[in-house]
Amino acid sequence: MPETPCAQDLSIGQVAERTGLSVHTLRFYEREGILANPVRRGPGGRRFYNEDDVEWLRVCILLRASGMPLPTIRQYTELVRQGSGTEEERLTLLRRHQEHVVAQIEKLTQCLDLITFKVGVYEDHLEQGPAGQLCAASSLPGNAEDD
Amino acid sequence: MPETPCAQDLSIGQVAERTGLSVHTLRFYEREGILANPVRRGPGGRRFYNEDDVEWLRVCILLRASGMPLPTIRQYTELVRQGSGTEEERLTLLRRHQEHVVAQIEKLTQCLDLITFKVGVYEDHLEQGPAGQLCAASSLPGNAEDD
DNA sequence: CTAGGTTCTAGAGTCGGCTCTAGGGCAACC
DNA sequence: GGTTGCCCTAGAGCCGACTCTAGAACCTAG
């Protein structure tokens, strides 16, 4: 049922601009059930969004950015769509993801430590023997890496 | 030129065990040029690895885990294979990745903040109205999310 | 001597997450 | 009335990183 678009309605292109997603991705997300409210359609079947949709998308983008897979986002979206009564489940889902993100940060911090260590090693190495290979045997055996 | 395997040589299966990669992935990584030294072959064309290879793989796994794409790992591997003289390039590559990881951690920390906030909101909500929906209008309009 | 386990190669398949194409509609401007 | 520009659908294509299959060789134990 195509409604008359009102002032604050946004076209898919405008939403793309505001969210940084492509129009392709917006349609794709819709197919994937990632939109909290069903998209209204204007004449000619054109989608209309509002600011709430944009807000919701921003949340989804953030969830994606933190590694939540689309199926999980859909699950969360469905819970929200079902309205009150699903709060506990939403909480559970968010908590699980929270743990996931914490774990990711820990892992990355670990990696960062090693990378930073390696960077340090190379910096020292380049400071000490800047031009040629003065001390040839210092770090040869294949990988100077392994310590 | 199949060499005689010596005591510390490891089969692909043993390396898989030690690294947590599958044998498939090990062969795949080899094809992708991710191994610092060329894999030696025993009779029947069987691969033999040593502890250094395992160490190198562990580094690669860590780089992967921190989001370095395989082509970049290959690039790094090639620099290492080329030996001394490429230290500056390796440093540049590692520094770039370092920045990347730092940015990732920042992003994730941002996401975590929002998720934690949301978790808090739901916790409060569930504490206040635990059983039924006593305060029906408190968070209805589609997404209780948008603030 | 056979059965089971490990390995080999080349190449196909999978999965997640987009991204793009073809083919068409509608509206506005020149 | 043609051109430009945004929009539509259905479906194909792509990319990264694996993951698996088929068919065959080898080694070891029973």
CSV table of C-alpha atoms in Angstrom, one decimal, chain B:
chain,number,residue,atom,x,y,z
B,1,MET,CA,65.7,-33.9,-4.2
B,2,PRO,CA,64.3,-36.0,-1.5
B,3,GLU,CA,66.5,-35.8,1.6
B,4,THR,CA,66.6,-38.3,4.4
B,5,PRO,CA,64.4,-37.1,7.1
B,6,CYS,CA,66.1,-36.5,10.4
B,7,ALA,CA,64.9,-36.8,13.9
B,8,GLN,CA,63.5,-33.4,14.4
B,9,ASP,CA,61.6,-33.4,11.1
B,10,LEU,CA,57.9,-33.1,11.4
B,11,SER,CA,55.2,-34.4,9.1
B,12,ILE,CA,52.4,-32.2,7.9
B,13,GLY,CA,50.1,-33.9,10.3
B,14,GLN,CA,52.4,-33.1,13.2
B,15,VAL,CA,52.6,-29.5,12.2
B,16,ALA,CA,48.9,-29.4,11.9
B,17,GLU,CA,48.6,-30.6,15.5
B,18,ARG,CA,51.2,-28.1,16.7
B,19,THR,CA,49.8,-25.1,15.0
B,20,GLY,CA,46.1,-25.8,15.0
B,21,LEU,CA,45.9,-25.4,11.3
B,22,SER,CA,44.5,-28.2,9.2
B,23,VAL,CA,46.7,-30.1,6.8
B,24,HIS,CA,44.6,-28.6,4.0
B,25,THR,CA,45.4,-25.2,5.2
B,26,LEU,CA,49.1,-25.9,5.5
B,27,ARG,CA,49.2,-27.0,1.9
B,28,PHE,CA,47.1,-24.1,0.9
B,29,TYR,CA,49.4,-21.7,2.7
B,30,GLU,CA,52.4,-23.2,0.9
B,31,ARG,CA,50.7,-22.7,-2.4
B,32,GLU,CA,50.1,-19.1,-1.4
B,33,GLY,CA,53.8,-18.6,-0.7
B,34,ILE,CA,53.4,-18.2,3.1
B,35,LEU,CA,56.3,-20.3,4.1
B,36,ALA,CA,59.6,-18.7,4.7
B,37,ASN,CA,61.8,-21.6,3.7
B,38,PRO,CA,60.8,-23.9,0.9
B,39,VAL,CA,59.4,-27.1,2.2
B,40,ARG,CA,61.7,-30.1,2.0
B,41,ARG,CA,60.4,-33.3,0.7
B,42,GLY,CA,61.0,-36.8,1.8
B,43,PRO,CA,60.6,-40.0,-0.2
B,44,GLY,CA,57.3,-40.2,-1.9
B,45,GLY,CA,57.2,-36.4,-2.1
B,46,ARG,CA,56.1,-36.0,1.6
B,47,ARG,CA,56.7,-32.7,3.2
B,48,PHE,CA,59.0,-32.3,6.1
B,49,TYR,CA,58.9,-29.3,8.4
B,50,ASN,CA,61.1,-28.3,11.3
B,51,GLU,CA,60.5,-26.3,14.5
B,52,ASP,CA,61.5,-23.1,12.7
B,53,ASP,CA,58.7,-23.6,10.2
B,54,VAL,CA,56.3,-24.1,13.0
B,55,GLU,CA,57.5,-20.9,14.6
B,56,TRP,CA,57.1,-19.0,11.4
B,57,LEU,CA,53.6,-20.4,11.0
B,58,ARG,CA,52.8,-19.3,14.5
B,59,VAL,CA,53.8,-15.8,13.5
B,60,CYS,CA,51.7,-16.0,10.4
B,61,ILE,CA,48.7,-17.2,12.4
B,62,LEU,CA,49.1,-14.3,14.6
B,63,LEU,CA,49.3,-11.8,11.7
B,64,ARG,CA,46.2,-13.4,10.2
B,65,ALA,CA,44.4,-13.2,13.6
B,66,SER,CA,45.1,-9.5,13.6
B,67,GLY,CA,43.5,-9.2,10.2
B,68,MET,CA,46.5,-9.1,7.9
B,69,PRO,CA,45.3,-10.5,4.5
B,70,LEU,CA,47.2,-13.4,3.0
B,71,PRO,CA,48.7,-11.4,0.1
B,72,THR,CA,50.3,-9.1,2.7
B,73,ILE,CA,51.6,-12.0,4.6
B,74,ARG,CA,53.0,-13.4,1.4
B,75,GLN,CA,54.7,-10.0,0.8
B,76,TYR,CA,56.3,-10.1,4.2
B,77,THR,CA,57.3,-13.7,3.7
B,78,GLU,CA,59.0,-12.8,0.5
B,79,LEU,CA,61.0,-10.0,2.1
B,80,VAL,CA,62.1,-12.4,4.8
B,81,ARG,CA,63.1,-14.9,2.2
B,82,GLN,CA,65.1,-12.3,0.3
B,83,GLY,CA,67.2,-12.0,3.4
B,84,SER,CA,69.1,-9.0,4.6
B,85,GLY,CA,68.6,-5.7,2.8
B,86,THR,CA,64.8,-5.8,3.1
B,87,GLU,CA,64.6,-4.8,6.7
B,88,GLU,CA,63.4,-1.3,6.0
B,89,GLU,CA,60.6,-2.6,3.9
B,90,ARG,CA,59.6,-5.2,6.5
B,91,LEU,CA,59.6,-2.5,9.1
B,92,THR,CA,57.3,-0.3,7.0
B,93,LEU,CA,55.0,-3.2,6.4
B,94,LEU,CA,54.9,-4.1,10.1
B,95,ARG,CA,54.3,-0.4,11.1
B,96,ARG,CA,51.4,-0.1,8.7
B,97,HIS,CA,49.9,-3.2,10.2
B,98,GLN,CA,50.6,-2.0,13.7
B,99,GLU,CA,48.6,1.1,12.9
B,100,HIS,CA,45.9,-1.0,11.5
B,101,VAL,CA,45.6,-3.1,14.6
B,102,VAL,CA,45.6,-0.1,16.8
B,103,ALA,CA,42.7,1.3,14.8
B,104,GLN,CA,40.9,-2.0,15.0
B,105,ILE,CA,41.2,-2.0,18.8
B,106,GLU,CA,39.9,1.6,19.0
B,107,LYS,CA,37.0,0.7,16.8
B,108,LEU,CA,36.1,-2.3,18.8
B,109,THR,CA,36.5,-0.4,22.0
B,110,GLN,CA,34.0,2.1,20.7
B,111,CYS,CA,31.6,-0.7,19.8
B,112,LEU,CA,32.1,-2.3,23.1
B,113,ASP,CA,31.1,1.0,24.8
B,114,LEU,CA,27.8,1.1,23.0
B,115,ILE,CA,27.1,-2.6,23.6
B,116,THR,CA,27.9,-2.2,27.2
B,117,PHE,CA,25.6,0.7,27.4
B,118,LYS,CA,22.8,-1.2,25.8
B,119,VAL,CA,23.4,-4.2,28.1
B,120,GLY,CA,23.1,-1.8,31.0
B,121,VAL,CA,19.8,-0.4,29.7
B,122,TYR,CA,18.3,-3.9,29.3
B,123,GLU,CA,19.5,-4.9,32.7
B,124,ASP,CA,17.9,-1.9,34.3
B,125,HIS,CA,14.8,-2.5,32.3
B,126,LEU,CA,14.5,-6.1,33.4
B,127,GLU,CA,15.2,-5.3,37.0
B,128,GLN,CA,12.5,-2.7,37.1
B,129,GLY,CA,9.7,-4.6,35.4
B,130,PRO,CA,10.8,-8.2,35.8
B,131,ALA,CA,7.7,-10.3,35.3
B,132,GLY,CA,5.1,-8.8,32.9
B,133,GLN,CA,4.9,-5.5,31.1
B,134,LEU,CA,3.8,-3.2,33.9
B,135,CYS,CA,5.0,-0.1,32.3
B,136,ALA,CA,3.9,-0.7,28.7
B,137,ALA,CA,4.6,2.6,27.2
B,138,SER,CA,8.1,3.0,28.5
B,139,SER,CA,10.1,1.7,25.5
B,140,LEU,CA,7.7,0.9,22.8
B,141,PRO,CA,8.2,2.9,19.6
B,142,GLY,CA,9.8,0.2,17.5
B,143,ASN,CA,13.2,0.3,18.8
B,144,ALA,CA,13.9,1.0,22.4
B,145,GLU,CA,17.3,1.4,21.0
B,146,ASP,CA,17.7,4.8,19.7
B,147,ASP,CA,19.3,6.7,22.5
